[in-house]
Coordinates of N, CA and C in Angstrom, one line a residue:
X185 N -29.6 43.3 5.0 CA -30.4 43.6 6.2 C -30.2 45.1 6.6
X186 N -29.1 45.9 6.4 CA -28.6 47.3 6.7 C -28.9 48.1 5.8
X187 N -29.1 47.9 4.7 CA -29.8 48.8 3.2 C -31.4 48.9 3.8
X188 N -32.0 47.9 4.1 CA -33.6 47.6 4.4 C -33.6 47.9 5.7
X189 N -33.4 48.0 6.7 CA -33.6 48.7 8.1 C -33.1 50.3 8.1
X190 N -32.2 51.0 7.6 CA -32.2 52.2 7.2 C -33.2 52.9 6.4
X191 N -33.7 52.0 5.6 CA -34.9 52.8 5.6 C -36.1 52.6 6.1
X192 N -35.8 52.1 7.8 CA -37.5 52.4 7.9 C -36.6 52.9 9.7
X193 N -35.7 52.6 9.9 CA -35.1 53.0 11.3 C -34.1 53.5 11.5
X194 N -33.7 54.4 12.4 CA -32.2 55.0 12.6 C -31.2 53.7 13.2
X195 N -30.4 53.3 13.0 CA -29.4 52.3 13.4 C -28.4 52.9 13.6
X196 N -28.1 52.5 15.0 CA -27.3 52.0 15.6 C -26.5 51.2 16.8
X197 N -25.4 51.3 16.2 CA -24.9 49.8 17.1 C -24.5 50.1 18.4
X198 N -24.9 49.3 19.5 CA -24.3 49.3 20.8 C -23.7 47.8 21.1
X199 N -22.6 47.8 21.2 CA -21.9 46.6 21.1 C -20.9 46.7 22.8
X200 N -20.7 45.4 23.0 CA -20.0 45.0 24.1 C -18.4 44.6 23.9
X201 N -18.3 45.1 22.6 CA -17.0 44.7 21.8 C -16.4 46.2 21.7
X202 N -14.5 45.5 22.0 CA -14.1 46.9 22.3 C -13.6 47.7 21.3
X203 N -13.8 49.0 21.2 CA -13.6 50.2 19.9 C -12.6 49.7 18.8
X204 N -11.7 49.3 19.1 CA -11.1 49.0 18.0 C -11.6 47.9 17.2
X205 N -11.6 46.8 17.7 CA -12.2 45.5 17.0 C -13.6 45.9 16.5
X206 N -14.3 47.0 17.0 CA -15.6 46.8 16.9 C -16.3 47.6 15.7
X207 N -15.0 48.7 15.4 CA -15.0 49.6 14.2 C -14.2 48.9 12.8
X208 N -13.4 47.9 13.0 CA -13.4 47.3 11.8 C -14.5 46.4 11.1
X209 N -15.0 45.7 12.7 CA -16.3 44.4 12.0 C -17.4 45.9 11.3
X210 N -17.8 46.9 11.7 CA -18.2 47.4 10.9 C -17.8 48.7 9.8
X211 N -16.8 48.4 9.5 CA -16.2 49.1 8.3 C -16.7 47.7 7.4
X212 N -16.4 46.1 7.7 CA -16.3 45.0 6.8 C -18.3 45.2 6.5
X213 N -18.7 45.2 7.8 CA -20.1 44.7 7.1 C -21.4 46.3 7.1
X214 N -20.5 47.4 7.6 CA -21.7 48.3 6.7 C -20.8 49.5 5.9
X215 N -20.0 48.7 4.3 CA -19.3 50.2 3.6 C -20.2 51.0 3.3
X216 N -21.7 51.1 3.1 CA -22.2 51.9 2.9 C -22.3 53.4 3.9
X217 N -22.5 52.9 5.1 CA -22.3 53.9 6.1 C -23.4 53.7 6.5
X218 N -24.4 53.1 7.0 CA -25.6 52.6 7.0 C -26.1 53.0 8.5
X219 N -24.9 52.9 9.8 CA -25.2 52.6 10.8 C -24.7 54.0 11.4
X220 N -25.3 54.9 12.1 CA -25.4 56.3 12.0 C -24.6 56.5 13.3
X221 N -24.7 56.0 14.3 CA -24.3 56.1 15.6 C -23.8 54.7 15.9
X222 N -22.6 54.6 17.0 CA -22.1 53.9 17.7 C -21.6 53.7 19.1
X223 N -22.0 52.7 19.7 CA -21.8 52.9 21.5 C -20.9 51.9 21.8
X224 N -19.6 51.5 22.6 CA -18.7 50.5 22.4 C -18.6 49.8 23.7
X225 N -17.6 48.8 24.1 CA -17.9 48.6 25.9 C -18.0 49.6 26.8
X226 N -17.2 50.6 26.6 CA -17.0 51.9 28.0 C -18.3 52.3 27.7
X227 N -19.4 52.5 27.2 CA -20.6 52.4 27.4 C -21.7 50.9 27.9
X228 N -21.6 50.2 28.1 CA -22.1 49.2 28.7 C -21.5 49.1 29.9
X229 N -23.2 48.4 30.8 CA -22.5 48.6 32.4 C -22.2 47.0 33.0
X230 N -21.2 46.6 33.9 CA -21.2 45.2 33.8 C -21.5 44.8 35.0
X231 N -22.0 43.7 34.8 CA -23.3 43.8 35.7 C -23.1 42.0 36.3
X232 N -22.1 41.4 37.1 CA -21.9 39.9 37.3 C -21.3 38.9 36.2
X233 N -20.5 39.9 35.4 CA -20.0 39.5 34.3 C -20.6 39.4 32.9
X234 N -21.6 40.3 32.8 CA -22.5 40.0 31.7 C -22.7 42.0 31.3
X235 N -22.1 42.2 30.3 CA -22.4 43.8 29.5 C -23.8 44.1 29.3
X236 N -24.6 45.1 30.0 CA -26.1 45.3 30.0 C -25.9 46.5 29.1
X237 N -26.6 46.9 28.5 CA -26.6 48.0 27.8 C -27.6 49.0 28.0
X238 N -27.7 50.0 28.0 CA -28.5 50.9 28.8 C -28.8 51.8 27.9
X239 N -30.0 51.3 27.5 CA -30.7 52.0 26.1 C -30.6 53.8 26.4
X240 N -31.3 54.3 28.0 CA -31.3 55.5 27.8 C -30.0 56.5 28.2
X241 N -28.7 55.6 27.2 CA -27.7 56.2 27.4 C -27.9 56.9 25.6
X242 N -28.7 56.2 25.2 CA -29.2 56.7 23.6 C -29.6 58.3 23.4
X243 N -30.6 58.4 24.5 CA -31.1 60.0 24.4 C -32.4 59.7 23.3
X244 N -33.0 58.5 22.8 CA -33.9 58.8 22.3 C -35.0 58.0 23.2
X245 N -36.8 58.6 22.8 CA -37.7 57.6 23.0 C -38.1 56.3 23.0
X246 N -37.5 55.5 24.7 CA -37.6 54.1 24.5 C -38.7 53.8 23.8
X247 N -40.0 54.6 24.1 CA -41.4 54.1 23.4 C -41.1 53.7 21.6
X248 N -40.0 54.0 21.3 CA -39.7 53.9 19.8 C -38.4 53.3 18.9
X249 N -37.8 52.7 20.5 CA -36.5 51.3 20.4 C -36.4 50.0 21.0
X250 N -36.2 49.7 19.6 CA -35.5 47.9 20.0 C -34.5 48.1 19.7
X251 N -33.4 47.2 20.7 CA -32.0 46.2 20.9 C -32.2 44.8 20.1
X252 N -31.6 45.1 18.9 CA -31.6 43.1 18.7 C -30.2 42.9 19.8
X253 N -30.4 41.7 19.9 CA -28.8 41.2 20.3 C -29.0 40.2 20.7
X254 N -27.5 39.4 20.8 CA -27.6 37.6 20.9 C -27.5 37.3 22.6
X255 N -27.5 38.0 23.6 CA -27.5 38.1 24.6 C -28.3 38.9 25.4
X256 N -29.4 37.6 26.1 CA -30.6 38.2 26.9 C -30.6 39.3 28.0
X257 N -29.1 38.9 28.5 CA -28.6 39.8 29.9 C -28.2 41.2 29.5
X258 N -28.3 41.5 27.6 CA -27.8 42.8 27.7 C -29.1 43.8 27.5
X259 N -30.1 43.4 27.6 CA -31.5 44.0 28.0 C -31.4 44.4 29.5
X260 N -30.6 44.0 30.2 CA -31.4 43.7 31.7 C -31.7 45.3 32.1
X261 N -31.4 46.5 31.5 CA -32.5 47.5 32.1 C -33.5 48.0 31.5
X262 N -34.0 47.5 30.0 CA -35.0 47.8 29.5 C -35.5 46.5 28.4
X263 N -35.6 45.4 29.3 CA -36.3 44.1 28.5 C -37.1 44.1 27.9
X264 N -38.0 45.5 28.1 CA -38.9 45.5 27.2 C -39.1 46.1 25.6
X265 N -37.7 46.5 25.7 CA -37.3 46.5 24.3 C -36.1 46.1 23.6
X266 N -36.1 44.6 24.3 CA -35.0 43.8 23.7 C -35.7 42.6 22.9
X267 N -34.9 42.2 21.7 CA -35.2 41.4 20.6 C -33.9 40.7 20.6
X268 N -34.8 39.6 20.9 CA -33.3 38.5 20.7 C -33.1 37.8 19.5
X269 N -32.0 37.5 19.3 CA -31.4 37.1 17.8 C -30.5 36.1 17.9
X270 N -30.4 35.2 17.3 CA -29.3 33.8 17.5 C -27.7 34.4 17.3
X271 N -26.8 34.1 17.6 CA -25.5 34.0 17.7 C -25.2 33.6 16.0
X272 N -24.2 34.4 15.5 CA -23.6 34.1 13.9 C -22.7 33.7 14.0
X273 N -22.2 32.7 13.7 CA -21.0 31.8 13.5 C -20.7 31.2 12.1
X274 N -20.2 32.4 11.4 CA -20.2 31.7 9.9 C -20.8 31.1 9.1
X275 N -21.9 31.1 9.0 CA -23.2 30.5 8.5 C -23.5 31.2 7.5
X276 N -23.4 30.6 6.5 CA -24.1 31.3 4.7 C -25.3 30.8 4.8
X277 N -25.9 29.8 5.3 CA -27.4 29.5 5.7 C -28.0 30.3 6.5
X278 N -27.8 31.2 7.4 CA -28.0 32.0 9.0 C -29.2 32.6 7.9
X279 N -30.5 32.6 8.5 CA -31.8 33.4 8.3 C -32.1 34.2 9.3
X280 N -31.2 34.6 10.3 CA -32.0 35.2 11.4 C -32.1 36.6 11.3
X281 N -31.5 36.8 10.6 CA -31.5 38.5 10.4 C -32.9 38.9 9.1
X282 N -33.2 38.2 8.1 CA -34.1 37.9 7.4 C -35.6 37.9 8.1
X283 N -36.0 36.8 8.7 CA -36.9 36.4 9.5 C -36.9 37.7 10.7
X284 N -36.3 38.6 11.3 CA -36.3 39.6 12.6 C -36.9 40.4 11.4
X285 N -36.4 40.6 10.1 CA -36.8 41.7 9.3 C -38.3 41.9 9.2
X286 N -38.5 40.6 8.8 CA -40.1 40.7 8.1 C -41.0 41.1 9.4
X287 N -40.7 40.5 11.1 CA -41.1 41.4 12.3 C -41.0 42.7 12.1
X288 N -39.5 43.2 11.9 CA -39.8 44.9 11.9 C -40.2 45.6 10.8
X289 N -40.5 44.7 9.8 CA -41.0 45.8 8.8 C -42.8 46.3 9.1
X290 N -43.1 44.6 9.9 CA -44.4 45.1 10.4 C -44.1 45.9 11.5
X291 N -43.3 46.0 12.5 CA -43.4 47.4 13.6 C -43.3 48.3 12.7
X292 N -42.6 48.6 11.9 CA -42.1 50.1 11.1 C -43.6 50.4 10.6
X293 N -44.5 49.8 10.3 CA -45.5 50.1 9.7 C -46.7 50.1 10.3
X294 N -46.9 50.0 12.0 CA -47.5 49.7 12.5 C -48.0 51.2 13.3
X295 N -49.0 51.7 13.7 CA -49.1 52.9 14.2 C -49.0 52.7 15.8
X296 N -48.2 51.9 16.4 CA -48.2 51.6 17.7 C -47.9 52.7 18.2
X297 N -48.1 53.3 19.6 CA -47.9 54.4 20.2 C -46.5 54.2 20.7
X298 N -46.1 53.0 21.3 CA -45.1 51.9 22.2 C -45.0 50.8 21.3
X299 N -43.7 50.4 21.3 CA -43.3 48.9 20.9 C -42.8 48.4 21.2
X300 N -42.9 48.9 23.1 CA -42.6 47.7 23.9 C -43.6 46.8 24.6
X301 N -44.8 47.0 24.1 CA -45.9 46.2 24.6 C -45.8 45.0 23.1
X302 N -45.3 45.3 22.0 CA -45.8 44.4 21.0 C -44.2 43.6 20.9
X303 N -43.0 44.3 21.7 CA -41.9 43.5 21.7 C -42.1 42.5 22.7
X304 N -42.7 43.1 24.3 CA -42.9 42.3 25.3 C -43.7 40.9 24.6
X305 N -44.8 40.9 24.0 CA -46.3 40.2 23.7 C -45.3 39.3 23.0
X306 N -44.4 39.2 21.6 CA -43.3 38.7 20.6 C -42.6 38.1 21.5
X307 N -42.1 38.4 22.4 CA -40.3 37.7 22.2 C -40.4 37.8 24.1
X308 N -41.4 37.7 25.0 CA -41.4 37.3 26.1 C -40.2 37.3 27.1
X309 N -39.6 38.3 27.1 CA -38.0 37.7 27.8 C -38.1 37.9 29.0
X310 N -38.9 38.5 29.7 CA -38.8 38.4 30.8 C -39.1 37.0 31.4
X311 N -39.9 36.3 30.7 CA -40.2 34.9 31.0 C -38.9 34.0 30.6
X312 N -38.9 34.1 29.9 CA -37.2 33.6 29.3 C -36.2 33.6 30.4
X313 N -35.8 34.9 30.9 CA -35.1 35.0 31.8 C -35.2 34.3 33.1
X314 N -36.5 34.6 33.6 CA -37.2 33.8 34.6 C -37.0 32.5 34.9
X315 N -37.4 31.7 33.6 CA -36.9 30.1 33.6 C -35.7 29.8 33.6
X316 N -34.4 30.5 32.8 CA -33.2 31.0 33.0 C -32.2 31.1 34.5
X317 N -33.0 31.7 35.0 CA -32.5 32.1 36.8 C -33.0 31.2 37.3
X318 N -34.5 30.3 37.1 CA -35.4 29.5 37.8 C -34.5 27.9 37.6
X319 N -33.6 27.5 36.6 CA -33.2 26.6 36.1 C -31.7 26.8 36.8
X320 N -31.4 27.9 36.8 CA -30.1 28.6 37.7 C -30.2 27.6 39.0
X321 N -30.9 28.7 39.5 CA -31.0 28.2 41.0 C -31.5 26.1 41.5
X322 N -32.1 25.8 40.3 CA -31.9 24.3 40.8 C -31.4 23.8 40.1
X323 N -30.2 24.0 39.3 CA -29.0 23.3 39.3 C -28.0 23.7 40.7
X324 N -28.0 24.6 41.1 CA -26.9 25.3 42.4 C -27.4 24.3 43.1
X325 N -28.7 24.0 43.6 CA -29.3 23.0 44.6 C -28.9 22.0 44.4
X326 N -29.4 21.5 43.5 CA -28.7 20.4 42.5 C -27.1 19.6 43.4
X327 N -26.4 20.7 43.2 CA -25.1 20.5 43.1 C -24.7 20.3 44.8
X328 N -25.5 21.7 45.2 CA -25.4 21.4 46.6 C -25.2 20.4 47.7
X329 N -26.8 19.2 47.0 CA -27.4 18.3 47.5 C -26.1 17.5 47.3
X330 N -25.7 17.3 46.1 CA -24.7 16.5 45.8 C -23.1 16.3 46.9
X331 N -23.0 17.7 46.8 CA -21.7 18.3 47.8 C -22.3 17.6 48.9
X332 N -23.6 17.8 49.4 CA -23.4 17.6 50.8 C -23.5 16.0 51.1
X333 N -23.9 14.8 50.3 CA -24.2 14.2 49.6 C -22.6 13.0 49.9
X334 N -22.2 13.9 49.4 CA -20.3 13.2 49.3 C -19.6 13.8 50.6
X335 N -20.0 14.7 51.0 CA -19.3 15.3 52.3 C -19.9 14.0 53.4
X336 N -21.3 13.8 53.4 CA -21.9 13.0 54.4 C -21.4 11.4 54.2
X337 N -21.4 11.1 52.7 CA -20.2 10.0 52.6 C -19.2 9.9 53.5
X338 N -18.1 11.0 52.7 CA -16.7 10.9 53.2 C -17.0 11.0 54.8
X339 N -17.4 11.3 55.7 CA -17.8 11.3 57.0 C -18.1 9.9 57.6
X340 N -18.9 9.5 57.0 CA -19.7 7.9 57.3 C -17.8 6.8 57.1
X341 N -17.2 7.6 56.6 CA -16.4 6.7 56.1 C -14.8 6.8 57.3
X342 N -15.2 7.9 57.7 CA -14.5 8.5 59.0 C -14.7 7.9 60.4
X343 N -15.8 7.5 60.4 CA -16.1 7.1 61.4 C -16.0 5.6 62.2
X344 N -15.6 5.5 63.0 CA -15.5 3.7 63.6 C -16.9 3.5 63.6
X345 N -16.2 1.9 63.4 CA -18.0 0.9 63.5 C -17.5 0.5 64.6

């Protein structure tokens, strides 16, 4: 995946993982030197427990960057150039890096001016998120209803007949 995205994009990693641990996973998975630049947690901002990453801590033209990453909340100040990617957990099967490819090989070759109108259009996250927070909030209700539910119990149960 790192041989074939170097040549059509500058890479680099902004990871939520801290400097030390985060410079050996990639000594293991790019010896070639593949990944040009790197940004570690003390660059991510935390944001209710979740590491957001803040693309224009990069210095380049968002009109000309995607974030892959397996966490939708680390978009949250420029969603519109976040690409989400499934979680790797040991998997010699895992195609997800394969399948993102054949997507960017068509952006790399695409004369788009922006590719965050054709990231937005693909991979929808602000809708994602939306149902996300929208599914949030009625479960809390949910729970609420419940609490108050058992509280009005325990009360009924307080009381003389």
């Amino acid at each position: 995946f790192l041989e074939e995205a170097s040549q059509h994009f500058e890479l680099v990693c902004f990871t939520a993982s801290q400097r030390l641990y985060a410079e050996r996973i990639i000594r293991l998975i790019d010896p070639k030197g593949r990944i040009e630049h790197t940004l570690y947690r003390d660059s991510c901002v935390s944001v209710h427990g979740n590491f957001v990453k803040d693309l224009s801590l990069l210095g380049r033209d968002l009109r000309h960057t995607v974030l892959l990453d397996n966490s939708p909340h680390a978009f949250g100040y420029q969603v519109e150039n976040g690409v989400p990617i499934a979680s790797w957990f040991d998997d010699d099967a895992d195609a997800q890096l394969p399948a993102v490819m054949a997507w960017l090989r068509m952006l790399a070759v695409s004369s788009a001016p922006d590719v965050r109108p054709l990231v937005t259009a693909k991979f929808r996250i602000k809708e994602r998120l939306a149902r996300r927070d929208l599914a949030g909030v009625l479960l809390r209700q949910q729970q609420q209803r419940l609490f108050e539910q058992q509280l009005f119990e325990q009360q009924q149960q307080l009381l003389p007949l």
